[in-house]
Amino acid sequence: MRLVAQNSSLRPASDSVERILAAAEDLFAEHGYDAVSISDIATRADVCKSNVFHHFTSKDELYLAVLNDARQAFFELIDDLHDSAGTLPERLEKFAGSHLQRLIELGKISRLVLRDLLENSPERSKQLAEKVFDNNFSLLVDTLRTSQQRGEIRADINPAMAAVVLISADVFFFQASNVLRHFPDIDFADDGARYSKMLVDILLYGILPRVPIAAN
Amino acid sequence: MRLVAQNSSLRPASDSVERILAAAEDLFAEHGYDAVSISDIATRADVCKSNVFHHFTSKDELYLAVLNDARQAFFELIDDLHDSAGTLPERLEKFAGSHLQRLIELGKISRLVLRDLLENSPERSKQLAEKVFDNNFSLLVDTLRTSQQRGEIRADINPAMAAVVLISADVFFFQASNVLRHFPDIDFADDGARYSKMLVDILLYGILPRVPIAAN
DNA sequence: AATAATACTGACCGATCGGTCGGTCAGCGG
DNA sequence: CCGCTGACCGACCGATCGGTCAGTATTATT
């Protein structure tokens, strides 16, 4: 939609659109859709309000554009998870760590998506959030299923369930770490790497003592 | 603050306040603070707008009152988790199931709290949400720690981490089940009981084949 | 240089926001 | 019967909302 840096002297143009999108992303993620006005966005983007409407037909369209950018940002960063080699524990730990780190890096966007998740309108954004999650999730499930077929994972495990356990723990860490920090029992609220390590340890081996279990 | 059913003929009074609170809870939980106007609340509560301000000095105060009611509702329902007896797996499964069921039953309130969680204002409600979580969480951690001291749980497990894994999976199921439903790999998005069962199974035994692990 | 298109602005619109105000009315103590 | 109090309402307030529009600056094409 926008040509940027097409040429040196040609089209230095204006980066208003990007500034508007960036401002909108910041504000929407931090305060939510309804708490942010077009004026707020325009002010932060250093343009006038009507200019926002010159580039986006409505507040809703602007919001969807932000969400779409978010989706793309998530999508572009998944690649390196695919080629990972090594043992299953190694791969899982790498995935868990990268996934959590990504959630935190893309904090604004993550918050945006999670916010959208709480709007339980079946269409509005659920379908859109689905596209965000689909990549990460399907990839992880495939990996687990393959490992299972190789016998590296118990046959009676539901691979999708294992994936959900891993991802949910990452998501929860992201959204609740500010609360977790206040619990005296918790000393890992600021250490994502350690969190991922402990998470994968539990996911792989469980919390019971490591002794043979009655045949199952 | 409010006297209810003080006497039969005396003070049948008015239940406006409760209707207002109920309406506010519904609307705030469903749409968020900023998307709900006092007019909306008044209309649903079948009172006029100024009556809302007669009972609550501001929209903010009304919101906090709703949040406080939510906190209380959560608190009152934890009791039965405490007395649970049985083996560790039994107790964990009961806890996970009850906890998830509770999240869903108190759906409106849960959503309210989760919404608040995404506002990363360190004070505003984080401290308040802390009071909501504290009960469930500390209880679960204590239970796990006790079991650990009895040798029923691996010594190198962080009890708080195990608790987080369990709770985060429940929370994630609650807030994301509408999305999970669309994944072809997932067939448990509508079956909380089965979800809890699989969750505890993984938490207890891990996903690796149940054979002795190299000493660690 | 003239033209056409686009980027951009300030003034403005009706609607609605959170909140106030003046006042009515029922119940209760004296 | 009077006076008071609290519940309640309709009308209203300034501010701000999302959005429009006429007009100006800037740039690309000819």
Coordinates of N, CA and C in Angstrom, one line a residue, chain B:
Chain B
M1 N -22.7 -1.5 53.7 CA -23.1 -0.3 53.1 C -24.6 -0.4 52.7
R2 N -25.1 -1.6 52.5 CA -26.5 -1.8 52.1 C -27.2 -2.8 53.0
L3 N -28.3 -2.5 53.5 CA -29.1 -3.4 54.3 C -30.1 -4.1 53.4
V4 N -30.0 -5.4 53.4 CA -31.0 -6.1 52.6 C -31.8 -7.0 53.5
A5 N -33.1 -7.1 53.1 CA -34.0 -8.0 53.7 C -33.9 -7.9 55.3
Q6 N -33.8 -6.6 55.7 CA -33.7 -6.4 57.1 C -34.9 -6.9 57.9
N7 N -36.1 -6.8 57.3 CA -37.3 -7.1 57.9 C -38.4 -7.3 56.8
S8 N -39.4 -8.0 57.2 CA -40.5 -8.3 56.2 C -41.1 -7.0 55.7
S9 N -42.0 -6.4 56.5 CA -42.7 -5.2 56.0 C -41.8 -4.0 56.0
L10 N -40.8 -4.1 56.9 CA -39.9 -3.0 56.9 C -38.8 -3.1 55.8
R11 N -38.6 -1.9 55.2 CA -37.6 -1.8 54.2 C -37.6 -2.9 53.1
P12 N -38.7 -3.0 52.4 CA -38.7 -3.8 51.2 C -37.8 -3.0 50.2
A13 N -37.8 -1.7 50.5 CA -36.9 -0.8 49.9 C -36.8 -0.9 48.4
S14 N -35.5 -0.8 48.0 CA -35.3 -0.8 46.6 C -34.0 -1.6 46.3
D15 N -34.1 -2.4 45.3 CA -32.9 -3.2 45.0 C -32.1 -2.5 43.8
S16 N -32.3 -1.2 43.7 CA -31.7 -0.5 42.5 C -30.2 -0.8 42.5
V17 N -29.6 -0.6 43.7 CA -28.1 -0.8 43.8 C -27.7 -2.1 43.3
E18 N -28.4 -3.1 43.7 CA -27.9 -4.5 43.2 C -28.2 -4.6 41.7
R19 N -29.2 -4.0 41.2 CA -29.5 -4.1 39.8 C -28.4 -3.4 39.0
I20 N -28.0 -2.2 39.6 CA -26.9 -1.5 38.9 C -25.6 -2.2 38.9
L21 N -25.3 -2.8 40.1 CA -24.1 -3.6 40.2 C -24.1 -4.8 39.2
A22 N -25.2 -5.4 39.1 CA -25.3 -6.6 38.3 C -25.2 -6.2 36.8
A23 N -25.8 -5.1 36.4 CA -25.7 -4.6 35.1 C -24.3 -4.2 34.7
A24 N -23.7 -3.5 35.7 CA -22.3 -3.0 35.5 C -21.4 -4.2 35.3
E25 N -21.6 -5.2 36.1 CA -20.7 -6.4 36.1 C -20.8 -7.1 34.7
D26 N -22.1 -7.3 34.3 CA -22.3 -7.9 32.9 C -21.6 -7.1 31.9
L27 N -21.9 -5.8 31.8 CA -21.4 -5.0 30.7 C -19.9 -4.8 30.8
F28 N -19.3 -4.5 31.9 CA -17.9 -4.3 32.0 C -17.2 -5.6 31.6
A29 N -17.7 -6.7 32.1 CA -17.0 -7.9 31.8 C -17.0 -8.2 30.3
E30 N -18.2 -7.9 29.7 CA -18.3 -8.2 28.3 C -17.6 -7.3 27.3
H31 N -17.6 -6.0 27.7 CA -17.1 -5.0 26.7 C -15.9 -4.2 27.2
G32 N -15.6 -4.3 28.5 CA -14.5 -3.5 29.0 C -15.0 -2.2 29.6
Y33 N -14.2 -1.6 30.4 CA -14.5 -0.3 31.1 C -14.9 0.8 30.1
D34 N -14.1 1.1 29.2 CA -14.3 2.3 28.4 C -15.4 2.1 27.3
A35 N -15.7 0.9 27.0 CA -16.8 0.7 26.0 C -18.2 0.7 26.6
V36 N -18.2 0.8 27.9 CA -19.5 0.8 28.6 C -19.8 2.2 29.1
S37 N -21.0 2.8 28.8 CA -21.3 4.1 29.4 C -22.3 3.9 30.5
I38 N -22.3 5.0 31.4 CA -23.2 5.0 32.5 C -24.7 4.8 32.0
S39 N -24.9 5.4 30.8 CA -26.3 5.3 30.3 C -26.6 3.8 30.0
D40 N -25.6 3.1 29.4 CA -25.8 1.7 29.1 C -26.2 0.9 30.4
I41 N -25.4 1.2 31.4 CA -25.7 0.5 32.7 C -27.0 0.9 33.3
A42 N -27.3 2.2 33.3 CA -28.6 2.6 33.8 C -29.8 2.0 33.1
T43 N -29.6 1.9 31.7 CA -30.7 1.3 30.9 C -30.9 -0.1 31.3
R44 N -29.8 -0.9 31.4 CA -30.0 -2.3 31.7 C -30.5 -2.5 33.1
A45 N -30.1 -1.6 34.0 CA -30.6 -1.7 35.4 C -32.0 -1.2 35.6
D46 N -32.5 -0.6 34.5 CA -33.8 0.0 34.6 C -34.0 1.1 35.6
V47 N -33.0 1.9 35.6 CA -33.0 3.2 36.5 C -32.5 4.3 35.6
C48 N -32.7 5.5 36.0 CA -32.2 6.6 35.2 C -30.7 6.9 35.6
K49 N -30.1 7.5 34.7 CA -28.6 7.7 34.8 C -28.3 8.4 36.1
S50 N -29.0 9.4 36.4 CA -28.6 10.2 37.6 C -28.7 9.3 38.9
N51 N -29.6 8.3 38.8 CA -29.7 7.5 40.0 C -28.4 6.7 40.2
V52 N -27.7 6.3 39.1 CA -26.5 5.6 39.2 C -25.5 6.5 40.0
F53 N -25.5 7.8 39.7 CA -24.6 8.7 40.3 C -25.0 9.0 41.8
H54 N -26.3 8.8 42.0 CA -26.7 8.9 43.4 C -26.1 7.9 44.3
H55 N -25.9 6.7 43.8 CA -25.4 5.6 44.6 C -23.9 5.4 44.5
F56 N -23.4 5.9 43.3 CA -21.9 5.8 43.2 C -21.4 7.1 42.7
T57 N -20.4 7.6 43.3 CA -19.9 8.9 43.1 C -19.3 9.1 41.7
S58 N -18.8 8.1 41.1 CA -18.2 8.2 39.8 C -18.3 6.8 39.1
K59 N -18.0 6.9 37.8 CA -17.9 5.6 37.0 C -16.8 4.7 37.6
D60 N -15.7 5.4 38.0 CA -14.6 4.7 38.5 C -14.9 3.9 39.8
E61 N -15.7 4.6 40.7 CA -16.0 4.0 41.9 C -16.9 2.8 41.7
L62 N -17.8 2.9 40.7 CA -18.7 1.8 40.4 C -17.9 0.6 39.9
Y63 N -16.9 0.9 39.0 CA -16.1 -0.1 38.5 C -15.4 -0.9 39.6
L64 N -14.8 -0.1 40.5 CA -14.1 -0.7 41.7 C -15.0 -1.5 42.5
A65 N -16.3 -1.0 42.7 CA -17.2 -1.8 43.5 C -17.5 -3.2 42.8
V66 N -17.6 -3.1 41.5 CA -17.9 -4.4 40.8 C -16.7 -5.3 41.0
L67 N -15.5 -4.8 40.8 CA -14.3 -5.6 41.0 C -14.2 -6.2 42.4
N68 N -14.6 -5.4 43.3 CA -14.5 -5.9 44.7 C -15.5 -7.0 44.9
D69 N -16.7 -6.9 44.3 CA -17.7 -8.0 44.4 C -17.1 -9.2 43.8
A70 N -16.4 -9.0 42.7 CA -15.8 -10.2 42.0 C -14.8 -10.9 42.8
R71 N -14.0 -10.1 43.5 CA -13.0 -10.6 44.4 C -13.6 -11.5 45.4
Q72 N -14.7 -11.0 46.0 CA -15.4 -11.7 47.1 C -16.0 -13.0 46.5
A73 N -16.6 -12.9 45.3 CA -17.2 -14.1 44.8 C -16.2 -15.2 44.6
F74 N -15.0 -14.8 44.1 CA -13.9 -15.8 44.0 C -13.5 -16.4 45.3
F75 N -13.4 -15.5 46.3 CA -12.9 -15.9 47.6 C -13.8 -16.9 48.2
E76 N -15.1 -16.7 48.1 CA -16.1 -17.5 48.8 C -16.1 -18.9 48.4
L77 N -15.6 -19.2 47.2 CA -15.8 -20.5 46.6 C -14.6 -21.4 46.7
I78 N -13.6 -21.0 47.4 CA -12.4 -21.8 47.5 C -12.4 -22.9 48.5
D79 N -13.3 -22.7 49.5 CA -13.2 -23.5 50.7 C -13.1 -25.0 50.4
D80 N -13.9 -25.5 49.5 CA -14.0 -26.9 49.3 C -12.7 -27.5 48.7
L81 N -11.8 -26.7 48.3 CA -10.6 -27.2 47.8 C -9.7 -27.6 48.9
H82 N -9.9 -27.1 50.0 CA -8.9 -27.2 51.1 C -9.0 -28.6 51.7
D83 N -10.2 -29.1 51.9 CA -10.3 -30.3 52.7 C -10.1 -31.6 51.9
S84 N -9.8 -31.4 50.6 CA -9.7 -32.6 49.8 C -8.7 -33.6 50.3
A85 N -9.1 -34.8 50.3 CA -8.2 -35.9 50.7 C -7.9 -36.8 49.5
G86 N -7.2 -37.9 49.8 CA -6.9 -38.8 48.7 C -5.5 -38.7 48.3
T87 N -5.1 -39.4 47.2 CA -3.8 -39.4 46.7 C -3.5 -38.1 46.0
L88 N -2.2 -37.9 45.8 CA -1.8 -36.6 45.1 C -2.5 -36.5 43.8
P89 N -2.4 -37.5 42.9 CA -3.0 -37.4 41.6 C -4.5 -37.1 41.8
E90 N -5.2 -37.7 42.7 CA -6.6 -37.5 42.9 C -6.8 -36.0 43.3
R91 N -6.1 -35.6 44.2 CA -6.3 -34.2 44.7 C -5.9 -33.2 43.6
L92 N -4.9 -33.4 42.9 CA -4.5 -32.5 41.8 C -5.6 -32.5 40.7
E93 N -6.1 -33.6 40.4 CA -7.2 -33.6 39.4 C -8.4 -32.9 39.9
K94 N -8.7 -33.1 41.1 CA -9.9 -32.5 41.7 C -9.7 -30.9 41.6
F95 N -8.5 -30.5 42.0 CA -8.2 -29.1 42.0 C -8.3 -28.5 40.6
A96 N -7.6 -29.2 39.7 CA -7.6 -28.6 38.3 C -9.0 -28.6 37.8
G97 N -9.8 -29.6 38.0 CA -11.1 -29.6 37.5 C -12.0 -28.5 38.1
S98 N -11.9 -28.5 39.4 CA -12.8 -27.5 40.1 C -12.3 -26.1 39.7
H99 N -11.1 -25.9 39.6 CA -10.5 -24.5 39.3 C -11.0 -24.1 37.9
L100 N -10.9 -25.0 37.0 CA -11.4 -24.7 35.6 C -12.9 -24.4 35.6
Q101 N -13.6 -25.3 36.2 CA -15.1 -25.2 36.3 C -15.5 -23.9 36.9
R102 N -14.7 -23.5 37.9 CA -15.0 -22.2 38.6 C -14.7 -21.0 37.7
L103 N -13.6 -21.1 36.9 CA -13.3 -20.0 36.0 C -14.4 -19.8 35.0
I104 N -15.0 -21.0 34.6 CA -16.1 -20.9 33.5 C -17.4 -20.4 34.2
E105 N -17.7 -21.0 35.4 CA -18.9 -20.5 36.0 C -18.9 -19.0 36.3
L106 N -17.8 -18.6 36.8 CA -17.7 -17.1 37.1 C -17.1 -16.4 35.9
G107 N -17.6 -16.9 34.7 CA -17.0 -16.4 33.5 C -16.9 -14.9 33.4
K108 N -18.0 -14.2 33.7 CA -18.0 -12.7 33.6 C -16.9 -12.2 34.5
I109 N -16.8 -12.7 35.7 CA -15.9 -12.1 36.6 C -14.4 -12.5 36.2
S110 N -14.3 -13.7 35.7 CA -12.9 -14.1 35.3 C -12.5 -13.2 34.1
R111 N -13.4 -12.9 33.2 CA -13.0 -12.0 32.1 C -12.7 -10.7 32.6
L112 N -13.4 -10.2 33.6 CA -13.1 -8.9 34.2 C -11.7 -8.8 34.8
V113 N -11.4 -9.9 35.5 CA -10.0 -9.9 36.1 C -8.9 -10.0 35.0
L114 N -9.2 -10.8 34.0 CA -8.2 -11.0 33.0 C -8.0 -9.7 32.2
R115 N -9.1 -9.0 32.0 CA -9.0 -7.7 31.4 C -8.2 -6.7 32.2
D116 N -8.4 -6.7 33.5 CA -7.6 -5.9 34.3 C -6.2 -6.2 34.3
L117 N -5.9 -7.5 34.1 CA -4.5 -7.9 34.1 C -3.7 -7.3 32.9
L118 N -4.4 -7.1 31.8 CA -3.8 -6.5 30.7 C -3.5 -5.0 30.8
E119 N -4.1 -4.4 31.7 CA -3.8 -3.0 32.0 C -2.5 -3.1 32.9
N120 N -1.4 -2.8 32.3 CA -0.2 -3.0 33.1 C 0.1 -1.7 34.0
S121 N -0.9 -1.2 34.7 CA -0.6 -0.2 35.6 C -0.2 -0.9 36.9
P122 N 0.9 -0.6 37.4 CA 1.5 -1.4 38.5 C 0.6 -1.4 39.8
E123 N -0.2 -0.4 39.9 CA -1.0 -0.3 41.1 C -2.5 -0.6 40.9
R124 N -3.0 0.2 40.0 CA -4.5 0.3 39.8 C -5.2 -0.9 40.2
S125 N -4.9 -2.1 39.7 CA -5.7 -3.3 40.0 C -4.8 -4.5 40.2
K126 N -3.5 -4.3 39.9 CA -2.6 -5.5 40.0 C -2.7 -5.9 41.5
Q127 N -2.6 -5.0 42.4 CA -2.6 -5.3 43.8 C -4.0 -6.0 44.1
L128 N -5.0 -5.5 43.4 CA -6.3 -6.1 43.7 C -6.4 -7.5 43.1
A129 N -5.9 -7.6 41.9 CA -5.9 -9.0 41.3 C -5.1 -9.9 42.1
E130 N -4.1 -9.4 42.8 CA -3.2 -10.2 43.6 C -4.1 -10.9 44.7
K131 N -5.0 -10.1 45.3 CA -5.8 -10.6 46.3 C -6.7 -11.7 45.8
V132 N -7.1 -11.6 44.5 CA -7.9 -12.6 43.9 C -7.2 -13.9 43.8
F133 N -6.0 -13.8 43.2 CA -5.2 -15.0 42.9 C -4.6 -15.7 44.2
D134 N -4.2 -14.8 45.1 CA -3.4 -15.3 46.2 C -3.9 -16.5 46.9
N135 N -5.2 -16.6 47.1 CA -5.8 -17.7 47.8 C -5.6 -19.0 47.1
N136 N -6.2 -19.1 45.9 CA -6.0 -20.3 45.2 C -4.5 -20.7 45.1
F137 N -3.7 -19.8 44.8 CA -2.4 -20.1 44.4 C -1.6 -20.6 45.6
S138 N -1.6 -19.8 46.7 CA -0.8 -20.2 47.9 C -1.3 -21.6 48.4
L139 N -2.6 -21.8 48.3 CA -3.1 -23.1 48.8 C -2.5 -24.2 48.0
L140 N -2.5 -24.0 46.7 CA -2.0 -25.1 45.8 C -0.5 -25.3 46.0
V141 N 0.2 -24.2 46.2 CA 1.6 -24.3 46.4 C 1.9 -25.1 47.7
D142 N 1.2 -24.7 48.7 CA 1.4 -25.4 50.0 C 1.1 -26.9 49.9
T143 N 0.1 -27.2 49.2 CA -0.3 -28.6 49.1 C 0.9 -29.3 48.4
L144 N 1.4 -28.7 47.3 CA 2.5 -29.3 46.6 C 3.7 -29.5 47.4
R145 N 4.0 -28.4 48.2 CA 5.2 -28.5 49.0 C 5.2 -29.6 50.0
T146 N 4.0 -29.7 50.6 CA 3.8 -30.7 51.6 C 4.0 -32.1 51.0
S147 N 3.4 -32.3 49.8 CA 3.6 -33.6 49.1 C 5.1 -33.8 48.8
Q148 N 5.8 -32.7 48.5 CA 7.2 -32.9 48.1 C 8.0 -33.3 49.3
Q149 N 7.6 -32.8 50.5 CA 8.4 -33.1 51.7 C 8.1 -34.6 52.1
R150 N 7.0 -35.1 51.7 CA 6.7 -36.5 51.9 C 7.3 -37.4 50.8
G151 N 8.0 -36.8 49.9 CA 8.6 -37.6 48.8 C 7.7 -38.0 47.7
E152 N 6.5 -37.4 47.7 CA 5.6 -37.8 46.6 C 5.9 -37.0 45.3
I153 N 6.7 -36.0 45.4 CA 7.1 -35.2 44.3 C 8.6 -35.0 44.2
R154 N 9.2 -35.0 43.0 CA 10.6 -34.9 42.8 C 11.1 -33.8 43.7
A155 N 12.3 -34.0 44.2 CA 12.9 -32.9 45.1 C 13.3 -31.7 44.3
D156 N 13.7 -31.9 43.0 CA 14.2 -30.8 42.3 C 13.1 -30.0 41.5
I157 N 11.9 -30.3 41.9 CA 10.8 -29.5 41.3 C 10.5 -28.3 42.2
N158 N 10.3 -27.1 41.5 CA 9.8 -25.9 42.2 C 8.3 -26.0 42.3
P159 N 7.8 -26.1 43.5 CA 6.4 -26.3 43.7 C 5.6 -25.1 43.1
A160 N 6.1 -23.9 43.2 CA 5.4 -22.8 42.7 C 5.3 -22.9 41.1
M161 N 6.4 -23.4 40.5 CA 6.4 -23.6 39.1 C 5.3 -24.6 38.7
A162 N 5.3 -25.7 39.4 CA 4.3 -26.7 39.1 C 2.8 -26.1 39.2
A163 N 2.6 -25.3 40.2 CA 1.3 -24.7 40.4 C 1.0 -23.8 39.2
V164 N 2.0 -23.0 38.8 CA 1.8 -22.1 37.7 C 1.4 -22.9 36.4
V165 N 2.1 -24.0 36.2 CA 1.8 -24.8 35.0 C 0.3 -25.2 35.0
L166 N -0.1 -25.6 36.1 CA -1.5 -26.1 36.2 C -2.5 -25.0 36.1
I167 N -2.2 -23.9 36.8 CA -3.2 -22.8 36.7 C -3.2 -22.1 35.3
S168 N -2.0 -22.0 34.8 CA -1.9 -21.3 33.5 C -2.7 -22.1 32.4
A169 N -2.6 -23.4 32.5 CA -3.3 -24.2 31.5 C -4.8 -24.0 31.7
D170 N -5.3 -23.9 32.9 CA -6.7 -23.7 33.1 C -7.1 -22.3 32.6
V171 N -6.3 -21.3 32.9 CA -6.7 -19.9 32.5 C -6.7 -19.8 31.0
F172 N -5.7 -20.5 30.4 CA -5.6 -20.4 28.9 C -6.8 -21.1 28.3
F173 N -7.2 -22.2 28.8 CA -8.4 -22.9 28.3 C -9.6 -22.0 28.4
F174 N -9.7 -21.3 29.5 CA -10.8 -20.4 29.6 C -10.8 -19.3 28.6
Q175 N -9.7 -18.6 28.4 CA -9.7 -17.4 27.6 C -9.5 -17.7 26.1
A176 N -9.0 -18.9 25.8 CA -8.7 -19.1 24.4 C -9.5 -20.3 23.8
S177 N -10.5 -20.8 24.5 CA -11.2 -22.0 24.0 C -11.9 -21.7 22.7
N178 N -12.3 -20.4 22.6 CA -13.0 -20.1 21.4 C -12.1 -20.1 20.2
V179 N -10.8 -19.9 20.4 CA -9.9 -20.0 19.3 C -9.4 -21.4 19.1
L180 N -9.2 -22.1 20.2 CA -8.7 -23.5 20.1 C -9.7 -24.3 19.4
R181 N -11.0 -24.0 19.5 CA -12.0 -24.8 18.8 C -11.8 -24.9 17.3
H182 N -11.1 -23.9 16.8 CA -11.0 -23.9 15.3 C -9.8 -24.7 14.8
F183 N -9.0 -25.2 15.7 CA -7.8 -25.9 15.3 C -8.2 -27.4 15.0
P184 N -7.8 -27.9 13.8 CA -8.2 -29.2 13.5 C -7.6 -30.3 14.5
D185 N -6.4 -29.9 15.0 CA -5.8 -30.8 15.9 C -6.4 -31.0 17.3
I186 N -7.3 -30.1 17.6 CA -7.9 -30.0 18.9 C -9.4 -30.4 18.9
D187 N -9.6 -31.4 19.7 CA -11.0 -31.9 19.8 C -11.5 -31.8 21.3
F188 N -10.8 -31.1 22.1 CA -11.2 -31.1 23.5 C -11.6 -29.6 24.0
A189 N -11.8 -28.8 23.0 CA -12.1 -27.4 23.4 C -13.4 -27.2 24.1
D190 N -14.2 -28.2 24.0 CA -15.5 -28.1 24.7 C -15.7 -29.0 25.9
D191 N -14.6 -29.7 26.2 CA -14.7 -30.7 27.3 C -13.7 -30.4 28.4
G192 N -14.1 -29.5 29.3 CA -13.2 -29.1 30.4 C -12.7 -30.2 31.2
A193 N -13.6 -31.2 31.5 CA -13.2 -32.3 32.4 C -12.1 -33.1 31.7
R194 N -12.3 -33.4 30.4 CA -11.2 -34.2 29.8 C -9.9 -33.4 29.7
Y195 N -10.1 -32.1 29.5 CA -8.9 -31.3 29.5 C -8.1 -31.4 30.8
S196 N -8.8 -31.2 31.9 CA -8.2 -31.3 33.2 C -7.5 -32.6 33.4
K197 N -8.1 -33.7 33.0 CA -7.6 -35.0 33.1 C -6.3 -35.1 32.4
M198 N -6.3 -34.7 31.1 CA -5.0 -34.8 30.3 C -4.0 -33.9 30.9
L199 N -4.4 -32.7 31.4 CA -3.4 -31.8 31.9 C -2.7 -32.4 33.1
V200 N -3.5 -33.0 34.1 CA -2.9 -33.5 35.3 C -2.0 -34.7 34.9
D201 N -2.4 -35.5 33.9 CA -1.6 -36.6 33.5 C -0.2 -36.1 33.0
I202 N -0.2 -35.1 32.2 CA 1.1 -34.6 31.8 C 1.9 -34.0 32.9
L203 N 1.2 -33.2 33.8 CA 1.8 -32.6 34.9 C 2.5 -33.7 35.8
L204 N 1.8 -34.8 36.0 CA 2.3 -35.8 36.9 C 3.4 -36.6 36.2
Y205 N 3.2 -37.1 35.0 CA 4.0 -38.1 34.5 C 4.9 -37.6 33.3
G206 N 4.6 -36.4 32.8 CA 5.4 -35.9 31.7 C 5.0 -36.6 30.4
I207 N 5.6 -36.2 29.3 CA 5.2 -36.7 28.0 C 6.1 -37.8 27.5
L208 N 7.2 -38.0 28.2 CA 8.2 -39.0 27.7 C 7.7 -40.4 28.1
P209 N 8.1 -41.4 27.4 CA 7.8 -42.7 27.7 C 8.1 -43.0 29.2
R210 N 7.3 -43.8 29.8 CA 7.4 -44.0 31.3 C 8.4 -45.1 31.5
V211 N 9.7 -44.7 31.4 CA 10.8 -45.6 31.7 C 11.7 -44.8 32.6
P212 N 12.6 -45.5 33.3 CA 13.5 -44.8 34.2 C 14.4 -43.9 33.4
I213 N 14.6 -42.7 33.9 CA 15.4 -41.7 33.2 C 16.8 -41.8 33.7
A214 N 17.7 -41.4 32.9 CA 19.1 -41.4 33.3 C 19.2 -40.5 34.6
A215 N 19.9 -40.9 35.5 CA 20.0 -40.3 36.8 C 20.2 -38.8 36.6
N216 N 19.5 -38.0 37.4 CA 19.7 -36.5 37.3 C 19.7 -36.0 38.7

